[in-house]
């Protein structure tokens, strides 16, 4: 008696899947008219988000961030450099964003992903303009030595809202960062101090005696929204981004002050009312992300 019902259910499921593939926009709009998305999220809700600190043991700071299926691995390596003449008391931050072929079917081996340099530029502009990092804290010896922080972010799964996940992983990695111990050698050069050397009584006085963390302020968080007709969808998936092409990314700092607004074209105009609604969603999201980051940091301290 159960076989006909099972057959009907399978047939209906196949019809829905075929309709979704043939008419993706109409499929999504049917859901939007009910204020729901195909993954059962309300329009303004972001996907489940997690942060794991210390994901790369060989890095000075690292984090793995996941927003839904979108996964980013961020790692920081500190190197000593000679500061520029224009900023003798400041260090530098270098940011690279990588999209290997494993992250998405649209990324082909041997060809750089088109989105990678765009996201890298957004990340650099956001992190430096937000004031999260005081570059003077990266100075070692004025005019002679300073830290260069090399931040590499690897996209492991590109399922939409790449910038949001990349920024979150970067912020988490800087929160986990421990600046290494260095000292002056006999030639007056800055050298790294290993754990073994640190345990010994060194004749050379360390420039910084213990590993230390950066003081982060005005931490930026972001939320990408899709504008489609009269609808606003927060934290889109890759499928949603490919079907409804008008994106708006807002960045607010931890005190909910606007850092930047990014809209890379698209057929829908970002009217004032729509931007205000996006800002309201971003403010709510900032509080969620701050709590998730604080919980991850507290977990590391307990461990």
PDB file of N, CA and C in Angstrom, residues 11-12 35 37 73 76 95 97 141 151 154 158 163-164 196-197 207 217 236 247 279 283 292-293:
ATOM      1  N   UNK A  11       8.308  11.257  -7.528  1.00  0.00           N
ATOM      2  CA  UNK A  11       7.983  11.961  -8.763  1.00  0.00           C
ATOM      3  C   UNK A  11       7.835  13.457  -8.519  1.00  0.00           C
ATOM      4  N   UNK A  12       7.147  13.803  -7.410  1.00  0.00           N
ATOM      5  CA  UNK A  12       6.968  15.225  -7.077  1.00  0.00           C
ATOM      6  C   UNK A  12       8.307  15.893  -6.785  1.00  0.00           C
ATOM      7  N   UNK A  35       7.932  34.829   2.016  1.00  0.00           N
ATOM      8  CA  UNK A  35       8.930  35.337   2.986  1.00  0.00           C
ATOM      9  C   UNK A  35       9.793  34.212   3.554  1.00  0.00           C
ATOM     10  N   UNK A  37      13.058  31.211   2.268  1.00  0.00           N
ATOM     11  CA  UNK A  37      14.019  30.835   1.241  1.00  0.00           C
ATOM     12  C   UNK A  37      14.057  29.319   1.096  1.00  0.00           C
ATOM     13  N   UNK A  73      40.051  29.864   5.679  1.00  0.00           N
ATOM     14  CA  UNK A  73      41.166  29.614   6.585  1.00  0.00           C
ATOM     15  C   UNK A  73      42.128  30.790   6.489  1.00  0.00           C
ATOM     16  N   UNK A  76      48.417  34.052   9.771  1.00  0.00           N
ATOM     17  CA  UNK A  76      49.291  35.226   9.815  1.00  0.00           C
ATOM     18  C   UNK A  76      50.707  34.790  10.152  1.00  0.00           C
ATOM     19  N   UNK A  95      48.013  41.578   2.710  1.00  0.00           N
ATOM     20  CA  UNK A  95      46.873  40.658   2.673  1.00  0.00           C
ATOM     21  C   UNK A  95      46.768  40.005   1.302  1.00  0.00           C
ATOM     22  N   UNK A  97      44.452  36.921  -0.794  1.00  0.00           N
ATOM     23  CA  UNK A  97      43.260  36.069  -0.768  1.00  0.00           C
ATOM     24  C   UNK A  97      43.373  35.042  -1.884  1.00  0.00           C
ATOM     25  N   UNK A 141      62.088  48.950  16.545  1.00  0.00           N
ATOM     26  CA  UNK A 141      63.094  49.996  16.782  1.00  0.00           C
ATOM     27  C   UNK A 141      62.822  51.098  15.763  1.00  0.00           C
ATOM     28  N   UNK A 151      49.173  38.265   6.010  1.00  0.00           N
ATOM     29  CA  UNK A 151      47.898  37.567   6.208  1.00  0.00           C
ATOM     30  C   UNK A 151      47.495  36.880   4.913  1.00  0.00           C
ATOM     31  N   UNK A 154      42.665  31.564   2.698  1.00  0.00           N
ATOM     32  CA  UNK A 154      42.366  30.536   1.701  1.00  0.00           C
ATOM     33  C   UNK A 154      40.878  30.195   1.752  1.00  0.00           C
ATOM     34  N   UNK A 158      33.460  27.972  -1.476  1.00  0.00           N
ATOM     35  CA  UNK A 158      32.891  29.267  -1.885  1.00  0.00           C
ATOM     36  C   UNK A 158      31.402  29.123  -2.130  1.00  0.00           C
ATOM     37  N   UNK A 163      33.265  37.686   0.919  1.00  0.00           N
ATOM     38  CA  UNK A 163      33.928  38.764   1.664  1.00  0.00           C
ATOM     39  C   UNK A 163      33.584  38.688   3.144  1.00  0.00           C
ATOM     40  N   UNK A 164      32.331  38.411   3.468  1.00  0.00           N
ATOM     41  CA  UNK A 164      31.914  38.349   4.874  1.00  0.00           C
ATOM     42  C   UNK A 164      32.712  37.293   5.630  1.00  0.00           C
ATOM     43  N   UNK A 196      63.486  27.492  22.906  1.00  0.00           N
ATOM     44  CA  UNK A 196      64.661  26.956  23.596  1.00  0.00           C
ATOM     45  C   UNK A 196      65.578  28.086  24.044  1.00  0.00           C
ATOM     46  N   UNK A 197      65.788  29.065  23.150  1.00  0.00           N
ATOM     47  CA  UNK A 197      66.648  30.195  23.505  1.00  0.00           C
ATOM     48  C   UNK A 197      66.029  31.033  24.616  1.00  0.00           C
ATOM     49  N   UNK A 207      64.042  42.518  22.642  1.00  0.00           N
ATOM     50  CA  UNK A 207      63.325  43.762  22.360  1.00  0.00           C
ATOM     51  C   UNK A 207      61.933  43.699  22.993  1.00  0.00           C
ATOM     52  N   UNK A 217      40.944  47.507  17.994  1.00  0.00           N
ATOM     53  CA  UNK A 217      39.843  48.436  18.276  1.00  0.00           C
ATOM     54  C   UNK A 217      39.028  48.634  17.003  1.00  0.00           C
ATOM     55  N   UNK A 236      23.585  35.764   1.326  1.00  0.00           N
ATOM     56  CA  UNK A 236      23.163  34.875   0.236  1.00  0.00           C
ATOM     57  C   UNK A 236      24.103  33.700   0.019  1.00  0.00           C
ATOM     58  N   UNK A 247      24.038  42.935  -5.412  1.00  0.00           N
ATOM     59  CA  UNK A 247      24.582  42.724  -4.070  1.00  0.00           C
ATOM     60  C   UNK A 247      24.955  44.052  -3.428  1.00  0.00           C
ATOM     61  N   UNK A 279      21.369  48.286   6.675  1.00  0.00           N
ATOM     62  CA  UNK A 279      22.156  48.706   7.833  1.00  0.00           C
ATOM     63  C   UNK A 279      21.566  48.116   9.112  1.00  0.00           C
ATOM     64  N   UNK A 283      23.584  45.712  11.649  1.00  0.00           N
ATOM     65  CA  UNK A 283      23.767  45.985  13.086  1.00  0.00           C
ATOM     66  C   UNK A 283      23.444  44.749  13.921  1.00  0.00           C
ATOM     67  N   UNK A 292      30.019  35.555  18.832  1.00  0.00           N
ATOM     68  CA  UNK A 292      30.669  34.326  18.363  1.00  0.00           C
ATOM     69  C   UNK A 292      32.187  34.437  18.518  1.00  0.00           C
ATOM     70  N   UNK A 293      32.739  35.613  18.175  1.00  0.00           N
ATOM     71  CA  UNK A 293      34.187  35.820  18.309  1.00  0.00           C
ATOM     72  C   UNK A 293      34.605  35.803  19.773  1.00  0.00           C
TER      73      UNK A 293
END
